[in-house]
Every structure is written in structure tokens, then in C-alpha cells.
Tab-separated table of C-alpha atoms in Angstrom:
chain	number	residue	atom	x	y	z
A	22	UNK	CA	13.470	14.958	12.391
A	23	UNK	CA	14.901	15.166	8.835
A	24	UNK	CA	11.545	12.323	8.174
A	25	UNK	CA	9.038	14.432	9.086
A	26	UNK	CA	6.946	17.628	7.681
A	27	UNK	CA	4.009	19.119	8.566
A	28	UNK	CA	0.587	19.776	6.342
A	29	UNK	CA	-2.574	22.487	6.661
A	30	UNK	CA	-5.681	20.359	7.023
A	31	UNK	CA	-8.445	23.301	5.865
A	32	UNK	CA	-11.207	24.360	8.235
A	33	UNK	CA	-13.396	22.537	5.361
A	34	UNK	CA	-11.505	19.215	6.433
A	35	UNK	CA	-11.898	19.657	10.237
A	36	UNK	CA	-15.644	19.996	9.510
A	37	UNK	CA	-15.792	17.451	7.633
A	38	UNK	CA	-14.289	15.177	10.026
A	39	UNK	CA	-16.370	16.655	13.282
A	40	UNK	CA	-14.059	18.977	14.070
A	41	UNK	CA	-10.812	16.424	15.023
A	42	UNK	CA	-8.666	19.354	15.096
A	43	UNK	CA	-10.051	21.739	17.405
A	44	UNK	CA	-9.980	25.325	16.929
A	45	UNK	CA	-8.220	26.822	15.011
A	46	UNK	CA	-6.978	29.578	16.754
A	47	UNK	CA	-3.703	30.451	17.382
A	48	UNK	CA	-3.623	33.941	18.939
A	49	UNK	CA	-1.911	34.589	22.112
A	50	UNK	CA	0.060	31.462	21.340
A	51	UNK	CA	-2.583	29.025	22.174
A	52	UNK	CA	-1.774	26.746	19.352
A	53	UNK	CA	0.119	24.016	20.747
A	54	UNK	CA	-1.706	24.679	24.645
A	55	UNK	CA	-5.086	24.068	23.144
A	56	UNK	CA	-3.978	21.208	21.123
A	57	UNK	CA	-1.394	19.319	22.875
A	58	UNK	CA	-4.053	16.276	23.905
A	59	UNK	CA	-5.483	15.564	20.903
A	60	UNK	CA	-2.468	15.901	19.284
A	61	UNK	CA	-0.800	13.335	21.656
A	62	UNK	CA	-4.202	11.217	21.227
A	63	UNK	CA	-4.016	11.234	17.042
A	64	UNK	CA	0.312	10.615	17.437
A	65	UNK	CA	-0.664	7.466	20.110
A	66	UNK	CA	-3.396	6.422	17.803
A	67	UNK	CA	-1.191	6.198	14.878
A	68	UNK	CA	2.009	4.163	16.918
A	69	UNK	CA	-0.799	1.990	18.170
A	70	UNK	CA	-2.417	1.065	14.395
A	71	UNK	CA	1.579	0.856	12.958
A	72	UNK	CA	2.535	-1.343	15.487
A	73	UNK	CA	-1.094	-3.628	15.029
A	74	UNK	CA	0.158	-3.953	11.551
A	75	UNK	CA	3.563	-4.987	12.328
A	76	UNK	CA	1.684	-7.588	14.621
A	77	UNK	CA	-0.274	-8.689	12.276
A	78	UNK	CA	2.490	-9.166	8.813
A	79	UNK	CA	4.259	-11.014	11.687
A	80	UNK	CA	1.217	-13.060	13.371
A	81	UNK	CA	2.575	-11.939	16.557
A	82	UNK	CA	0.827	-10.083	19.369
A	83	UNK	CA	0.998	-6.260	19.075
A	84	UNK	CA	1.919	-6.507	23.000
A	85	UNK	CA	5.303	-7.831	21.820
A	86	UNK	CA	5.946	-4.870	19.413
A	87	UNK	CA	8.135	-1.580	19.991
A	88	UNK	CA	8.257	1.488	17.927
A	89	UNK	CA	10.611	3.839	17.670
A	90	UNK	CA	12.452	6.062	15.384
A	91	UNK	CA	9.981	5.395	12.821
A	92	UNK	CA	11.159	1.056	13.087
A	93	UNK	CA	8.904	-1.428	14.804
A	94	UNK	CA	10.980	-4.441	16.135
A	95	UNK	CA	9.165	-7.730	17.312
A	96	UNK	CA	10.971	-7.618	20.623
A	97	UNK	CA	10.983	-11.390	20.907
A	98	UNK	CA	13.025	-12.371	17.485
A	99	UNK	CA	13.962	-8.958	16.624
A	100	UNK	CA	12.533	-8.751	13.229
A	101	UNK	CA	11.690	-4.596	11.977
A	102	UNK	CA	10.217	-2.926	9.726
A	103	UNK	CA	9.630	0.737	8.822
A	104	UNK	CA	6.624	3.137	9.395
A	105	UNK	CA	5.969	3.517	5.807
A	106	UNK	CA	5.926	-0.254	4.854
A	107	UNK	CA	2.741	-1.077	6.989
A	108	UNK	CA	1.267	2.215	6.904
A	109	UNK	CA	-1.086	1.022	4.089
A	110	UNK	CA	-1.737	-1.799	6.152
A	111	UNK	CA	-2.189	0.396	9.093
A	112	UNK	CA	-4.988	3.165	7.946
A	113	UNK	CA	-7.310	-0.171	7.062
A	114	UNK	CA	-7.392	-0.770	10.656
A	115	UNK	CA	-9.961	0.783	13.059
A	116	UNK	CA	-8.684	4.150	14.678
A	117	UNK	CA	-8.018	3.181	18.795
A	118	UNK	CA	-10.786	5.282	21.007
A	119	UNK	CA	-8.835	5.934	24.121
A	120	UNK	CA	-5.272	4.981	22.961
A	121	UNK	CA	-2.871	5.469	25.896
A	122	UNK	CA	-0.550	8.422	26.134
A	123	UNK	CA	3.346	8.109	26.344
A	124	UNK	CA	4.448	9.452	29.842
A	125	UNK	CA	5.966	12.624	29.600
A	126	UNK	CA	9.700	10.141	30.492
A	127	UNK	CA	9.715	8.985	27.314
A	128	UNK	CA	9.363	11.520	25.447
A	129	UNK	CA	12.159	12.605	22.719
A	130	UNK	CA	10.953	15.454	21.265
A	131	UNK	CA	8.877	17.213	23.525
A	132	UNK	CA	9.982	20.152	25.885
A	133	UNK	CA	14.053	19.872	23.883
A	134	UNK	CA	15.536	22.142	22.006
A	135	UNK	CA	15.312	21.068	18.006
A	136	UNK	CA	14.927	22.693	14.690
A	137	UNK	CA	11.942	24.070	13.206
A	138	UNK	CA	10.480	22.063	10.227
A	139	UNK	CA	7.406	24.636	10.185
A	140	UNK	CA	8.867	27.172	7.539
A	141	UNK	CA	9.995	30.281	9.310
A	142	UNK	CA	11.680	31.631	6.476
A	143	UNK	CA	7.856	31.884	4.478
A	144	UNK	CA	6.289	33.703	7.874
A	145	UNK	CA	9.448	36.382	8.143
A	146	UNK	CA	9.431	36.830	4.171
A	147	UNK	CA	5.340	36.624	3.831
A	148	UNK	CA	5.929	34.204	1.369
A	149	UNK	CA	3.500	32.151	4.175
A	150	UNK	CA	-0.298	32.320	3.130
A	151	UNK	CA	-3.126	32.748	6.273
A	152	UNK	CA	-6.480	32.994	6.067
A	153	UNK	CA	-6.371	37.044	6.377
A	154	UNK	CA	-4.595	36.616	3.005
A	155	UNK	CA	-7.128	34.702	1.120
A	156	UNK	CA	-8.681	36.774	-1.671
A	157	UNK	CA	-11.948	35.051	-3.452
A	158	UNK	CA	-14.005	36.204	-7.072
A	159	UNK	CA	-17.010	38.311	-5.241
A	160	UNK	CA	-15.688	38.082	-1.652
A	161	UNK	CA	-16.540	41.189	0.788
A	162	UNK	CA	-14.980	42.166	3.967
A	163	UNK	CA	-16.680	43.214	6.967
A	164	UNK	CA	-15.522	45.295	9.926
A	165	UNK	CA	-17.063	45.179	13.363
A	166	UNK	CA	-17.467	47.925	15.620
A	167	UNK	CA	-18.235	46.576	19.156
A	168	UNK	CA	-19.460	48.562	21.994
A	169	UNK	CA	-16.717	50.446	23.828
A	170	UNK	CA	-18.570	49.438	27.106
A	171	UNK	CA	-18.233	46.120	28.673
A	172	UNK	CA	-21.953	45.096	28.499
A	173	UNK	CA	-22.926	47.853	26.068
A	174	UNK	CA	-25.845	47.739	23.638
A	175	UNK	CA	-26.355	49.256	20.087
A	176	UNK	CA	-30.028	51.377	20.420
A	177	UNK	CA	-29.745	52.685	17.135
A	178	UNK	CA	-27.692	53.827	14.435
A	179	UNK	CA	-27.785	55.295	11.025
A	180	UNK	CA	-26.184	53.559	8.006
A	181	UNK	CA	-26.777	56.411	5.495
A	182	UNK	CA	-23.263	58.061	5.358
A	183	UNK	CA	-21.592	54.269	5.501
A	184	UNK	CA	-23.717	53.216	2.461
A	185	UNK	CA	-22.441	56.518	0.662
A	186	UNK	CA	-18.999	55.435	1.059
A	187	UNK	CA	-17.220	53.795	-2.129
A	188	UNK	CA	-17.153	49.628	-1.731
A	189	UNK	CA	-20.048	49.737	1.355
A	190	UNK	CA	-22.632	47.147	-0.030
A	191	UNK	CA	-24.412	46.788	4.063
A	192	UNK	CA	-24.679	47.811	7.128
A	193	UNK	CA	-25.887	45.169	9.400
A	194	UNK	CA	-26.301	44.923	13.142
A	195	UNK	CA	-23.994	42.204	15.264
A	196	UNK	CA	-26.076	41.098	17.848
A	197	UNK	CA	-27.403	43.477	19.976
A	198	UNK	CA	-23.654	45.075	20.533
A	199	UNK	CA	-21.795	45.571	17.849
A	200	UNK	CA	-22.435	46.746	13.800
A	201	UNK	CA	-20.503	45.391	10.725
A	202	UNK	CA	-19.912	47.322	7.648
């Protein structure tokens, strides 16, 4: 664990790259629920491409390659090498479509008990940044008023004391059941 760290890829990225992560959303703690699988997919995608490198600094098949703890050994004459020495090698290669998916056996890490690399300290201090805390040059906030009724609609309403309040630059409607301000 003491190898490994963890990085924000922005909701710019995901777009960029169709979306590869999902949602974003992590309320109710759906984080790790609604990600698990592609998760497990981009993880089994990587071993695959580390090992094909391995494979291929070695001429051997890939078939005859084992990875673990960050080594790959050529099972047959036991030569190894790290993640990091063919991981060059290994993000030329072409990213496996349906790479398959460790059964949940083998897993290590997965449903034990081990410390958190994800910075606790920086949520409990608010040293952590989220989205909520972003602050742009010219950036507005809206608040949305839905319906109190399941199914409601707005029929009208009257923006004339909202605009009169300091920092109100609109009043728009939300569909047809809900307002922003």
C-alpha cells in the first residue's frame, strides 16, 4: 500500500475521455457501489497491458506472465521486473476491451481491513477542496426551489421582490417545477 496514491481526474477530463469515470456522485455513499466495475475493468486493463510488456522485453507469451505486488515474473525462467520499468512500454499498447476480472478469491485488498491513503486528515480539517468550494472571477450561484408536491408544477410566479434583493442578477424558471434564483 505504501506504493500507491490516489489523483482527482476533473469532470473536464472525464468528458474529455467519454465519460470513463462515470458519475461523479458520491452522495449516499455511492462512490465505490457505482464504480466498482469500471474500476475493476481500468485496474484489469492496466495488469493486462504491464504484463503484455513484460511479454514482450522478454519475447515470451503474456500467457506465461504473473503479476503481483507490483513484480511481473516470467513463470517459466523466473525472470521480474517492476510495474514502473515497462509502464512506458505499457501505455503504447492498445487498452484491452473486455479484459477479464480477478475473481473475488484472489483478491488482496478488497473487502480487508487497511489504511486509508485518501487523506482524511484534509476532509476532518477542510483543508480538502470539493467542488462546493470552488470560487471563480464572475461566477454566480443559483438556488432552486422545487415544488413541495411530488408531481407539482410552477403556474406562475413573480420575480420582482427577488430581483430587489442585493446580489439577485435572475430569476429563471427550472423546468416546469422548480425556479432558480
Amino acid at each position: 500500500m505504501e506504493k500507491v496514491f490516489y489523483d482527482y481526474p476533473s469532470p473536464a477530463e472525464n468528458l474529455r475521455r467519454s465519460k470513463v469515470w462515470g458519475s461523479y456522485s458520491t452522495g449516499g455513499s455511492r462512490g465505490i457501489r457505482t464504480s466498482e466495475l469500471y474500476v475493476r475493468k481500468g485496474d484489469a486493463s492496466a495488469r493486462m497491458m504491464l504484463i503484455q510488456a513484460a511479454a514482450n522485453q522478454w519475447n515470451v507469451p503474456a500467457s506465461e506472465c504473473v503479476a503481483e505486488n507490483s513484480v511481473i515474473t516470467h513463470t517459466l525462467t523466473g525472470k521480474k521486473t517492476t510495474f514502473g520499468k515497462v509502464s512506458v512500454a505499457a501505455s503504447q499498447l492498445e487498452v484491452p476491451k473486455d479484459p477479464p476480472l480477478k475473481d473475488p478469491k484472489e483478491w488482496k485488498l478488497i473487502g480487508k481491513s487497511v489504511d486509508r491513503i485518501d487523506g482524511v486528515a484534509d476532509k476532518v480539517t477542510g483543508r480538502q477542496v470539493y467542488a462546493i468550494d470552488l470560487k471563480m472571477p464572475g461566477m454566480l450561484v443559483a438556488n432552486i426551489k422545487q415544488s413541495p408536491v411530488f408531481g407539482g408544477k410552477v403556474s406562475s410566479y413573480d420575480a420582482t421582490k427577488a430581483l430587489s434583493m442585493k446580489g439577485v442578477k435572475k430569476v429563471v424558471p427550472v423546468g416546469n417545477s422548480a425556479g432558480a434564483v
